[in-house]
């Protein structure tokens, strides 16, 4: 019986490498905040967190496995399950994921 797999990525910029057997799901939004901006927000951020009851993570999709602009592996982590969407949604440093095909 085949194994399922998925990959998560941890690099500021990821996009699909063009291989049509994969789809790169790239996290959207302002998760790419500069550390200085986060420190400056201080108390305002705490108030916003209280107001938000549910975080919504959206993704754009491109063809191929997620890679950096120069073809690097973008901090790839391979898992033998299908939980990468959940992992990426709940990890602030995750920038994208790929759901793999079943290995035979």
GROMACS .gro file of N, CA and C in nm, residues 11-67:
model
  171
   11UNK      N    1   1.061   2.984   0.411
   11UNK     CA    2   1.146   3.083   0.345
   11UNK      C    3   1.060   3.202   0.310
   12UNK      N    4   1.117   3.321   0.314
   12UNK     CA    5   1.040   3.443   0.290
   12UNK      C    6   0.968   3.442   0.156
   13UNK      N    7   1.029   3.384   0.054
   13UNK     CA    8   0.968   3.383  -0.079
   13UNK      C    9   0.964   3.241  -0.132
   14UNK      N   10   0.845   3.190  -0.161
   14UNK     CA   11   0.831   3.060  -0.226
   14UNK      C   12   0.735   3.072  -0.343
   15UNK      N   13   0.759   2.991  -0.445
   15UNK     CA   14   0.670   2.984  -0.560
   15UNK      C   15   0.688   2.848  -0.625
   16UNK      N   16   0.591   2.806  -0.704
   16UNK     CA   17   0.600   2.677  -0.771
   16UNK      C   18   0.712   2.671  -0.872
   17UNK      N   19   0.775   2.553  -0.885
   17UNK     CA   20   0.888   2.538  -0.977
   17UNK      C   21   0.846   2.493  -1.116
   18UNK      N   22   0.715   2.484  -1.143
   18UNK     CA   23   0.666   2.454  -1.277
   18UNK      C   24   0.635   2.308  -1.305
   19UNK      N   25   0.676   2.218  -1.217
   19UNK     CA   26   0.644   2.075  -1.239
   19UNK      C   27   0.495   2.054  -1.216
   20UNK      N   28   0.425   2.006  -1.319
   20UNK     CA   29   0.279   2.002  -1.311
   20UNK      C   30   0.221   1.891  -1.223
   21UNK      N   31   0.301   1.807  -1.164
   21UNK     CA   32   0.246   1.705  -1.075
   21UNK      C   33   0.231   1.756  -0.931
   22UNK      N   34   0.274   1.881  -0.904
   22UNK     CA   35   0.263   1.939  -0.770
   22UNK      C   36   0.197   2.075  -0.776
   23UNK      N   37   0.144   2.120  -0.662
   23UNK     CA   38   0.088   2.254  -0.649
   23UNK      C   39   0.146   2.317  -0.523
   24UNK      N   40   0.209   2.433  -0.538
   24UNK     CA   41   0.264   2.507  -0.425
   24UNK      C   42   0.157   2.601  -0.371
   25UNK      N   43   0.125   2.587  -0.244
   25UNK     CA   44   0.028   2.674  -0.177
   25UNK      C   45   0.109   2.774  -0.094
   26UNK      N   46   0.107   2.901  -0.135
   26UNK     CA   47   0.189   3.005  -0.074
   26UNK      C   48   0.103   3.090   0.019
   27UNK      N   49   0.147   3.105   0.143
   27UNK     CA   50   0.071   3.181   0.242
   27UNK      C   51   0.066   3.328   0.199
   28UNK      N   52  -0.055   3.387   0.207
   28UNK     CA   53  -0.075   3.529   0.175
   28UNK      C   54  -0.081   3.610   0.303
   29UNK      N   55  -0.077   3.741   0.288
   29UNK     CA   56  -0.100   3.829   0.401
   29UNK      C   57   0.023   3.899   0.451
   30UNK      N   58   0.013   3.956   0.573
   30UNK     CA   59   0.120   4.038   0.627
   30UNK      C   60   0.208   3.960   0.724
   31UNK      N   61   0.219   3.829   0.706
   31UNK     CA   62   0.304   3.748   0.793
   31UNK      C   63   0.451   3.782   0.776
   32UNK      N   64   0.487   3.855   0.670
   32UNK     CA   65   0.627   3.890   0.643
   32UNK      C   66   0.668   4.019   0.714
   33UNK      N   67   0.611   4.047   0.830
   33UNK     CA   68   0.642   4.171   0.901
   33UNK      C   69   0.788   4.175   0.943
   34UNK      N   70   0.843   4.294   0.936
   34UNK     CA   71   0.978   4.319   0.984
   34UNK      C   72   0.978   4.314   1.137
   35UNK      N   73   1.084   4.264   1.198
   35UNK     CA   74   1.090   4.254   1.343
   35UNK      C   75   1.074   4.390   1.408
   36UNK      N   76   1.129   4.495   1.350
   36UNK     CA   77   1.117   4.629   1.406
   36UNK      C   78   0.971   4.673   1.410
   37UNK      N   79   0.895   4.641   1.306
   37UNK     CA   80   0.753   4.677   1.302
   37UNK      C   81   0.679   4.607   1.415
   38UNK      N   82   0.711   4.480   1.441
   38UNK     CA   83   0.644   4.405   1.546
   38UNK      C   84   0.672   4.466   1.682
   39UNK      N   85   0.795   4.509   1.707
   39UNK     CA   86   0.830   4.570   1.835
   39UNK      C   87   0.758   4.702   1.852
   40UNK      N   88   0.745   4.781   1.745
   40UNK     CA   89   0.680   4.912   1.752
   40UNK      C   90   0.531   4.901   1.781
   41UNK      N   91   0.468   4.791   1.741
   41UNK     CA   92   0.324   4.777   1.758
   41UNK      C   93   0.285   4.755   1.903
   42UNK      N   94   0.367   4.685   1.980
   42UNK     CA   95   0.348   4.666   2.123
   42UNK      C   96   0.206   4.645   2.169
   43UNK      N   97   0.153   4.746   2.241
   43UNK     CA   98   0.021   4.736   2.303
   43UNK      C   99  -0.091   4.725   2.201
   44UNK      N  100  -0.080   4.792   2.087
   44UNK     CA  101  -0.183   4.786   1.985
   44UNK      C  102  -0.208   4.643   1.941
   45UNK      N  103  -0.101   4.564   1.930
   45UNK     CA  104  -0.112   4.425   1.885
   45UNK      C  105  -0.194   4.343   1.985
   46UNK      N  106  -0.175   4.368   2.116
   46UNK     CA  107  -0.250   4.294   2.216
   46UNK      C  108  -0.400   4.322   2.202
   47UNK      N  109  -0.437   4.449   2.179
   47UNK     CA  110  -0.577   4.484   2.163
   47UNK      C  111  -0.637   4.417   2.040
   48UNK      N  112  -0.561   4.413   1.929
   48UNK     CA  113  -0.610   4.350   1.807
   48UNK      C  114  -0.632   4.201   1.829
   49UNK      N  115  -0.541   4.135   1.902
   49UNK     CA  116  -0.553   3.992   1.928
   49UNK      C  117  -0.681   3.962   2.004
   50UNK      N  118  -0.717   4.047   2.098
   50UNK     CA  119  -0.839   4.026   2.175
   50UNK      C  120  -0.963   4.038   2.088
   51UNK      N  121  -0.958   4.128   1.989
   51UNK     CA  122  -1.073   4.151   1.902
   51UNK      C  123  -1.093   4.037   1.803
   52UNK      N  124  -0.983   3.976   1.759
   52UNK     CA  125  -0.994   3.869   1.661
   52UNK      C  126  -1.028   3.739   1.730
   53UNK      N  127  -1.135   3.677   1.689
   53UNK     CA  128  -1.175   3.551   1.750
   53UNK      C  129  -1.123   3.431   1.672
   54UNK      N  130  -1.099   3.450   1.544
   54UNK     CA  131  -1.050   3.340   1.462
   54UNK      C  132  -0.955   3.393   1.356
   55UNK      N  133  -0.836   3.331   1.347
   55UNK     CA  134  -0.740   3.371   1.244
   55UNK      C  135  -0.772   3.295   1.116
   56UNK      N  136  -0.774   3.368   1.006
   56UNK     CA  137  -0.798   3.307   0.877
   56UNK      C  138  -0.672   3.318   0.795
   57UNK      N  139  -0.624   3.206   0.744
   57UNK     CA  140  -0.503   3.204   0.662
   57UNK      C  141  -0.546   3.175   0.519
   58UNK      N  142  -0.500   3.259   0.426
   58UNK     CA  143  -0.533   3.234   0.286
   58UNK      C  144  -0.404   3.205   0.209
   59UNK      N  145  -0.420   3.137   0.097
   59UNK     CA  146  -0.307   3.093   0.017
   59UNK      C  147  -0.331   3.124  -0.130
   60UNK      N  148  -0.223   3.151  -0.202
   60UNK     CA  149  -0.227   3.153  -0.347
   60UNK      C  150  -0.164   3.022  -0.392
   61UNK      N  151  -0.194   2.980  -0.512
   61UNK     CA  152  -0.144   2.853  -0.561
   61UNK      C  153  -0.069   2.873  -0.691
   62UNK      N  154   0.046   2.807  -0.703
   62UNK     CA  155   0.122   2.809  -0.827
   62UNK      C  156   0.162   2.666  -0.861
   63UNK      N  157   0.190   2.642  -0.987
   63UNK     CA  158   0.222   2.507  -1.034
   63UNK      C  159   0.364   2.470  -0.995
   64UNK      N  160   0.377   2.352  -0.936
   64UNK     CA  161   0.508   2.299  -0.899
   64UNK      C  162   0.528   2.291  -0.750
   65UNK      N  163   0.637   2.224  -0.711
   65UNK     CA  164   0.676   2.220  -0.570
   65UNK      C  165   0.729   2.358  -0.532
   66UNK      N  166   0.709   2.398  -0.408
   66UNK     CA  167   0.755   2.529  -0.363
   66UNK      C  168   0.908   2.535  -0.362
   67UNK      N  169   0.960   2.641  -0.419
   67UNK     CA  170   1.104   2.664  -0.422
   67UNK      C  171   1.129   2.814  -0.412
   0.00000   0.00000   0.00000
